[in-house]
Short mmCIF file of C-alpha atoms and ligand atoms in Angstrom, two decimals:
data_model
loop_
_atom_site.label_atom_id
_atom_site.label_comp_id
_atom_site.label_asym_id
_atom_site.label_seq_id
_atom_site.Cartn_x
_atom_site.Cartn_y
_atom_site.Cartn_z
CA MET G 149 -0.02 -0.19 0.06
CA CYS G 150 1.28 3.55 -0.79
CA ASP G 151 1.95 5.82 2.40
CA PRO G 152 -1.08 7.84 2.94
CA SER G 153 0.75 10.74 4.78
CA ARG G 154 3.06 11.50 1.59
CA LEU G 155 1.64 13.96 -1.20
CA LYS G 156 1.43 12.03 -4.51
CA ILE G 157 1.85 14.03 -7.37
CA GLY G 158 2.34 12.85 -11.01
CA VAL G 159 1.25 12.82 -14.71
CA HIS G 160 0.17 10.43 -17.65
CA VAL G 161 3.47 8.89 -18.91
CA SER G 162 4.31 7.58 -22.33
CA ILE G 163 5.00 3.91 -22.83
CA SER G 164 6.84 4.47 -26.07
CA GLY G 165 9.56 1.90 -26.80
CA ALA G 166 8.40 -0.46 -23.96
CA ILE G 167 6.07 -0.26 -20.93
CA ASP G 168 9.04 -0.20 -18.41
CA LEU G 169 10.36 2.90 -19.97
CA SER G 170 7.42 4.74 -18.60
CA VAL G 171 8.88 4.33 -15.05
CA ASP G 172 12.20 6.04 -15.99
CA ARG G 173 10.21 8.76 -17.54
CA ALA G 174 8.11 9.27 -14.71
CA VAL G 175 11.05 9.35 -12.32
CA ASP G 176 12.73 11.91 -14.79
CA ALA G 177 9.89 14.25 -14.50
CA GLY G 178 9.50 14.23 -10.66
CA CYS G 179 6.58 11.84 -10.18
CA ASN G 180 5.81 9.70 -7.25
CA THR G 181 2.73 8.39 -8.91
CA PHE G 182 1.80 8.14 -12.41
CA GLN G 183 -0.63 6.86 -15.04
CA ILE G 184 -0.12 5.09 -18.29
CA PHE G 185 -1.77 3.24 -21.07
CA THR G 186 -0.58 -0.02 -21.22
CA ARG G 187 -0.76 -0.07 -25.03
CA ASN G 188 -1.52 2.12 -27.99
CA PRO G 189 -4.71 3.81 -26.85
CA ARG G 190 -5.98 4.71 -30.53
CA GLY G 191 -6.49 1.05 -31.73
CA TRP G 192 -8.06 -2.27 -30.70
CA LYS G 193 -5.07 -4.22 -31.31
CA PHE G 194 -2.39 -4.88 -28.71
CA SER G 195 0.39 -7.53 -27.70
CA GLU G 196 1.05 -9.16 -24.79
CA ILE G 197 3.58 -8.13 -22.32
CA SER G 198 6.56 -9.88 -22.33
CA GLU G 199 7.92 -11.48 -19.22
CA GLU G 200 11.23 -9.51 -19.48
CA VAL G 201 9.25 -6.16 -19.77
CA ARG G 202 7.10 -7.27 -16.92
CA ARG G 203 9.90 -8.03 -14.60
CA SER G 204 11.80 -5.08 -15.39
CA PHE G 205 8.81 -2.72 -15.07
CA LEU G 206 8.00 -4.34 -11.36
CA ARG G 207 11.74 -3.89 -10.42
CA LYS G 208 11.88 -0.26 -11.57
CA VAL G 209 8.51 0.68 -9.92
CA LYS G 210 9.64 -1.05 -6.78
CA SER G 211 13.03 0.83 -6.70
CA SER G 212 11.60 4.27 -7.49
CA GLN G 213 9.06 3.89 -4.67
CA ILE G 214 6.25 5.15 -7.01
CA CYS G 215 2.80 4.36 -5.57
CA PRO G 216 0.36 3.80 -7.21
CA VAL G 217 0.70 3.42 -10.79
CA VAL G 218 -2.54 3.77 -12.89
CA ASP G 219 -3.67 2.52 -15.81
CA HIS G 220 -6.20 4.06 -18.20
CA MET G 221 -8.31 2.45 -20.81
CA PRO G 222 -7.75 3.12 -24.50
CA TYR G 223 -9.96 5.64 -26.39
CA LEU G 224 -12.02 3.29 -28.66
CA PRO G 225 -13.79 1.19 -26.21
CA ASN G 226 -17.46 2.28 -25.53
CA LEU G 227 -19.08 0.33 -22.48
CA ALA G 228 -22.36 1.83 -23.24
CA SER G 229 -22.46 1.34 -26.63
CA PRO G 230 -25.91 0.09 -28.38
CA SER G 231 -23.87 -1.76 -30.84
CA GLU G 232 -23.24 -5.47 -30.05
CA GLU G 233 -20.01 -5.72 -31.97
CA ILE G 234 -18.52 -2.54 -30.27
CA PHE G 235 -19.90 -3.61 -27.00
CA LYS G 236 -18.24 -6.95 -27.26
CA LYS G 237 -15.00 -5.48 -28.32
CA SER G 238 -14.96 -3.00 -25.61
CA LEU G 239 -15.69 -5.74 -22.86
CA PHE G 240 -13.04 -7.71 -24.31
CA THR G 241 -10.65 -4.84 -24.00
CA LEU G 242 -11.81 -4.15 -20.35
CA LYS G 243 -11.18 -7.76 -19.24
CA ALA G 244 -7.84 -7.75 -21.11
CA GLU G 245 -6.84 -4.58 -19.43
CA LEU G 246 -7.77 -5.69 -15.95
CA TYR G 247 -5.25 -8.84 -16.71
CA ARG G 248 -2.59 -6.59 -17.74
CA CYS G 249 -2.97 -4.48 -14.68
CA ASP G 250 -2.54 -7.74 -12.54
CA GLN G 251 0.58 -8.98 -14.69
CA LEU G 252 1.95 -5.25 -13.89
CA GLU G 253 0.75 -5.18 -10.29
CA ILE G 254 -1.24 -2.02 -11.06
CA PRO G 255 -4.00 -1.50 -8.55
CA TYR G 256 -6.46 0.80 -10.45
CA LEU G 257 -7.60 0.86 -14.01
CA VAL G 258 -9.60 3.99 -14.88
CA THR G 259 -12.49 3.93 -17.41
CA HIS G 260 -14.94 6.27 -18.85
CA LEU G 261 -18.55 4.98 -18.91
CA GLY G 262 -18.85 5.75 -22.52
CA SER G 263 -21.76 7.11 -24.51
CA HIS G 264 -25.14 5.63 -25.17
CA MET G 265 -25.04 7.08 -28.71
CA SER G 266 -28.93 8.30 -28.53
CA SER G 267 -30.11 4.88 -27.48
CA GLY G 268 -31.20 6.37 -24.23
CA GLU G 269 -29.57 6.60 -20.72
CA ASP G 270 -31.01 3.54 -19.48
CA ASN G 271 -29.92 1.30 -22.33
CA GLY G 272 -26.48 2.90 -21.77
CA ARG G 273 -26.57 2.21 -18.07
CA ARG G 274 -27.70 -1.46 -18.59
CA ARG G 275 -24.74 -2.08 -20.79
CA VAL G 276 -22.07 -0.61 -18.59
CA VAL G 277 -23.45 -2.52 -15.52
CA GLN G 278 -23.47 -5.67 -17.61
CA ALA G 279 -19.75 -4.91 -18.76
CA LEU G 280 -18.75 -4.39 -15.35
CA ASN G 281 -20.10 -7.45 -13.88
CA SER G 282 -18.89 -9.58 -16.66
CA ALA G 283 -15.25 -8.18 -16.30
CA LEU G 284 -15.32 -8.41 -12.58
CA GLU G 285 -16.39 -11.97 -12.62
CA GLN G 286 -12.77 -12.76 -13.68
CA GLY G 287 -11.72 -12.00 -10.03
CA ASN G 288 -8.79 -9.72 -10.94
CA ARG G 289 -7.07 -7.87 -8.15
CA CYS G 290 -7.32 -4.61 -9.98
CA MET G 291 -10.05 -2.13 -9.11
CA ILE G 292 -12.04 -0.51 -11.81
CA LEU G 293 -12.33 3.48 -11.29
CA LEU G 294 -15.07 5.19 -13.05
CA GLU G 295 -14.08 8.60 -14.19
CA ASN G 296 -16.66 11.47 -14.14
CA THR G 297 -17.07 13.18 -17.43
CA ALA G 298 -17.56 16.71 -18.43
CA GLY G 299 -21.27 16.08 -19.74
CA GLN G 300 -20.97 15.92 -23.67
CA LYS G 301 -24.01 14.77 -25.32
CA ASN G 302 -24.99 11.00 -24.56
CA SER G 303 -22.11 10.60 -22.17
CA LEU G 304 -22.82 8.54 -19.02
CA GLY G 305 -21.33 9.68 -15.69
CA THR G 306 -21.64 13.14 -15.47
CA ARG G 307 -23.34 13.39 -12.16
CA PHE G 308 -22.19 11.77 -9.06
CA GLU G 309 -25.44 10.35 -8.35
CA ASP G 310 -25.38 8.65 -11.79
CA ILE G 311 -22.03 7.06 -10.85
CA CYS G 312 -23.23 6.00 -7.60
CA ASP G 313 -26.19 4.35 -9.42
CA LEU G 314 -24.03 2.35 -11.38
CA ILE G 315 -21.85 1.06 -8.61
CA ASP G 316 -24.88 -0.09 -6.73
CA ARG G 317 -26.21 -1.92 -9.58
CA THR G 318 -22.91 -3.89 -10.09
CA ASP G 319 -22.43 -7.45 -8.53
CA TYR G 320 -19.07 -6.41 -7.13
CA PRO G 321 -19.38 -3.04 -5.39
CA ASP G 322 -16.07 -3.52 -3.37
CA ARG G 323 -14.24 -3.79 -6.74
CA VAL G 324 -15.28 -0.48 -8.24
CA GLY G 325 -14.15 2.95 -7.16
CA VAL G 326 -13.97 6.55 -8.65
CA CYS G 327 -11.46 8.80 -10.27
CA LEU G 328 -12.47 12.48 -10.20
CA ASP G 329 -11.12 14.49 -12.90
CA THR G 330 -11.43 18.13 -11.90
CA CYS G 331 -11.52 19.70 -15.48
CA HIS G 332 -14.42 17.39 -16.37
CA ALA G 333 -16.12 18.03 -12.72
CA PHE G 334 -15.79 21.96 -13.53
CA ALA G 335 -17.01 21.68 -17.15
CA ALA G 336 -20.19 19.73 -15.83
CA GLY G 337 -20.86 22.38 -13.29
CA TYR G 338 -19.33 21.28 -10.10
CA ASP G 339 -17.68 24.28 -8.85
CA VAL G 340 -14.26 22.70 -7.67
CA ARG G 341 -12.55 26.10 -7.99
CA SER G 342 -14.40 27.75 -5.13
CA GLU G 343 -16.56 25.14 -3.57
CA ILE G 344 -14.15 22.06 -3.45
CA GLY G 345 -15.60 21.32 0.41
CA ALA G 346 -19.06 21.30 -0.86
CA VAL G 347 -18.19 19.31 -4.08
CA LEU G 348 -16.53 16.61 -2.08
CA ASP G 349 -19.23 16.48 0.59
CA GLU G 350 -21.63 15.72 -2.51
CA LEU G 351 -19.48 13.05 -3.68
CA ASP G 352 -19.42 11.57 -0.16
CA SER G 353 -23.04 11.57 0.32
CA SER G 354 -23.64 9.99 -2.82
CA ILE G 355 -20.74 7.55 -3.91
CA GLY G 356 -19.01 7.78 -0.48
CA ILE G 357 -15.47 9.49 -0.23
CA ALA G 358 -13.98 6.06 0.65
CA ARG G 359 -14.43 5.21 -3.23
CA LEU G 360 -12.46 8.12 -4.45
CA MET G 361 -9.10 6.66 -5.42
CA VAL G 362 -7.41 8.81 -7.78
CA ILE G 363 -7.91 12.51 -8.79
CA HIS G 364 -7.01 13.78 -12.04
CA MET G 365 -5.85 17.13 -11.64
CA ASN G 366 -6.54 19.20 -14.68
CA ASP G 367 -7.34 22.84 -15.53
CA SER G 368 -9.91 23.61 -17.86
CA VAL G 369 -10.28 25.64 -21.12
CA GLY G 370 -13.99 25.73 -20.67
CA ASP G 371 -15.83 27.57 -17.89
CA LEU G 372 -18.05 26.28 -15.28
CA GLY G 373 -20.77 24.18 -16.75
CA SER G 374 -19.39 24.51 -20.30
CA HIS G 375 -19.41 20.49 -20.83
CA LEU G 376 -16.09 21.24 -22.82
CA ASP G 377 -13.65 18.28 -22.23
CA ARG G 378 -10.19 20.39 -22.72
CA HIS G 379 -7.42 20.17 -20.29
CA GLU G 380 -5.26 23.03 -19.62
CA HIS G 381 -1.98 23.40 -17.77
CA ILE G 382 -2.30 23.87 -13.91
CA GLY G 383 -3.50 27.48 -13.15
CA LEU G 384 -3.51 28.62 -16.60
CA GLY G 385 -7.27 27.59 -17.20
CA LYS G 386 -10.56 28.74 -15.82
CA ILE G 387 -9.89 27.00 -12.56
CA GLY G 388 -6.61 28.93 -12.21
CA GLU G 389 -4.22 28.97 -9.38
CA ASP G 390 -6.48 30.04 -6.60
CA GLY G 391 -8.89 27.30 -7.41
CA PHE G 392 -6.01 24.79 -7.27
CA ARG G 393 -4.67 26.24 -3.89
CA HIS G 394 -8.07 26.16 -2.63
CA MET G 395 -8.44 22.22 -3.65
CA LEU G 396 -5.16 21.58 -2.23
CA SER G 397 -6.07 22.80 1.30
CA ASP G 398 -8.54 20.05 1.59
CA ARG G 399 -7.24 16.84 3.11
CA ARG G 400 -9.45 14.63 1.06
CA VAL G 401 -7.78 15.96 -2.05
CA THR G 402 -4.22 15.76 -0.76
CA GLU G 403 -4.49 12.36 0.71
CA ARG G 404 -5.07 10.77 -2.85
CA PRO G 405 -2.89 10.34 -5.68
CA LEU G 406 -3.04 13.39 -7.99
CA ILE G 407 -2.25 12.81 -11.65
CA MET G 408 -2.34 15.48 -14.23
CA GLU G 409 -3.40 14.98 -17.81
CA THR G 410 -2.35 18.41 -18.99
CA PRO G 411 -0.91 19.30 -22.44
CA VAL G 412 2.75 19.56 -23.22
CA ASP G 413 3.44 22.67 -25.29
CA GLU G 414 5.63 25.80 -25.56
CA ARG G 415 4.20 27.27 -22.49
CA ARG G 416 5.03 24.20 -20.22
CA ASP G 417 5.90 20.57 -20.05
CA ASP G 418 5.18 17.92 -17.38
CA LYS G 419 7.97 18.79 -15.19
CA GLY G 420 6.67 22.47 -15.29
CA ASN G 421 3.00 21.32 -14.17
CA ILE G 422 4.36 19.11 -11.29
CA LYS G 423 6.46 21.98 -9.95
CA LYS G 424 3.32 24.29 -10.26
CA LEU G 425 1.19 21.72 -8.40
CA ARG G 426 3.85 21.20 -5.60
CA GLU G 427 4.03 25.00 -5.31
CA LEU G 428 0.38 25.40 -5.08
CA ALA G 429 0.29 22.84 -2.24
CA GLY G 430 2.87 24.64 -0.40
CA VAL G 431 5.48 21.73 -0.71
CA ALA G 432 7.54 23.11 -3.38
MN1 MN I 210 -10.01 9.71 -18.66
MN1 MN I 211 -9.35 12.35 -16.81
ZN1 ZN I 212 -10.70 14.90 -20.31
#
């Protein structure tokens, strides 16, 4: 288990070349927690993890004292899809990803809840519950974390009570947690900028704060309630430095792994965002 008293800050890291190289990149950027895709996120195909890479990854994670590593589902799967074919492929991907997490001793797999593609929320929800039950039936150690969304058309998981309802309907509620994305929450209308306490109280009274395992710390290009899913560098978006300082004053935030999915451009890189978040947390 990860030391809960230690502030855990990291970014999404590339696995380019080989999965174990992500650990070197994370260390180099100054992470003590990080997120990866275990494979190309833009396709359906993937290859198995070799024993050599698996061992190297585990060795590096151990010696770096990074904790936890988090996996994110690829982009194409849609667990709420009304298409039988897409649903099947999505479920296959989810199962494979859980297996890969166990191989790499990754405790959390973050997934979006998908889009019902105008088939209706009830149909979408039914699909998601079916997918979660079928995947969790495998008995993997890795926990699935449902990520809140910005509220784009037809997407599921925008409101905390919707996420709560899905977890309640699964057969394995203990194997399902939540990943809170600050950009998505803000875009969905949750004012994490000036009301983080109230937002987390609301999360607690529906989902339960104990289910919150990871926070994606992203600033937002869009304003409160804009439903725009566009991430910005920490402090340079509509949440702003004061908003992040405010969030980082709540222990329910600082006790959790804080992972950024921020851009890399001429304004700032990953190291820069890590430095900024540490500075705003008062531990620079
Ligand atoms: Mn995500
Ligand atoms: Mn996210
Ligand atoms: Zn996003």
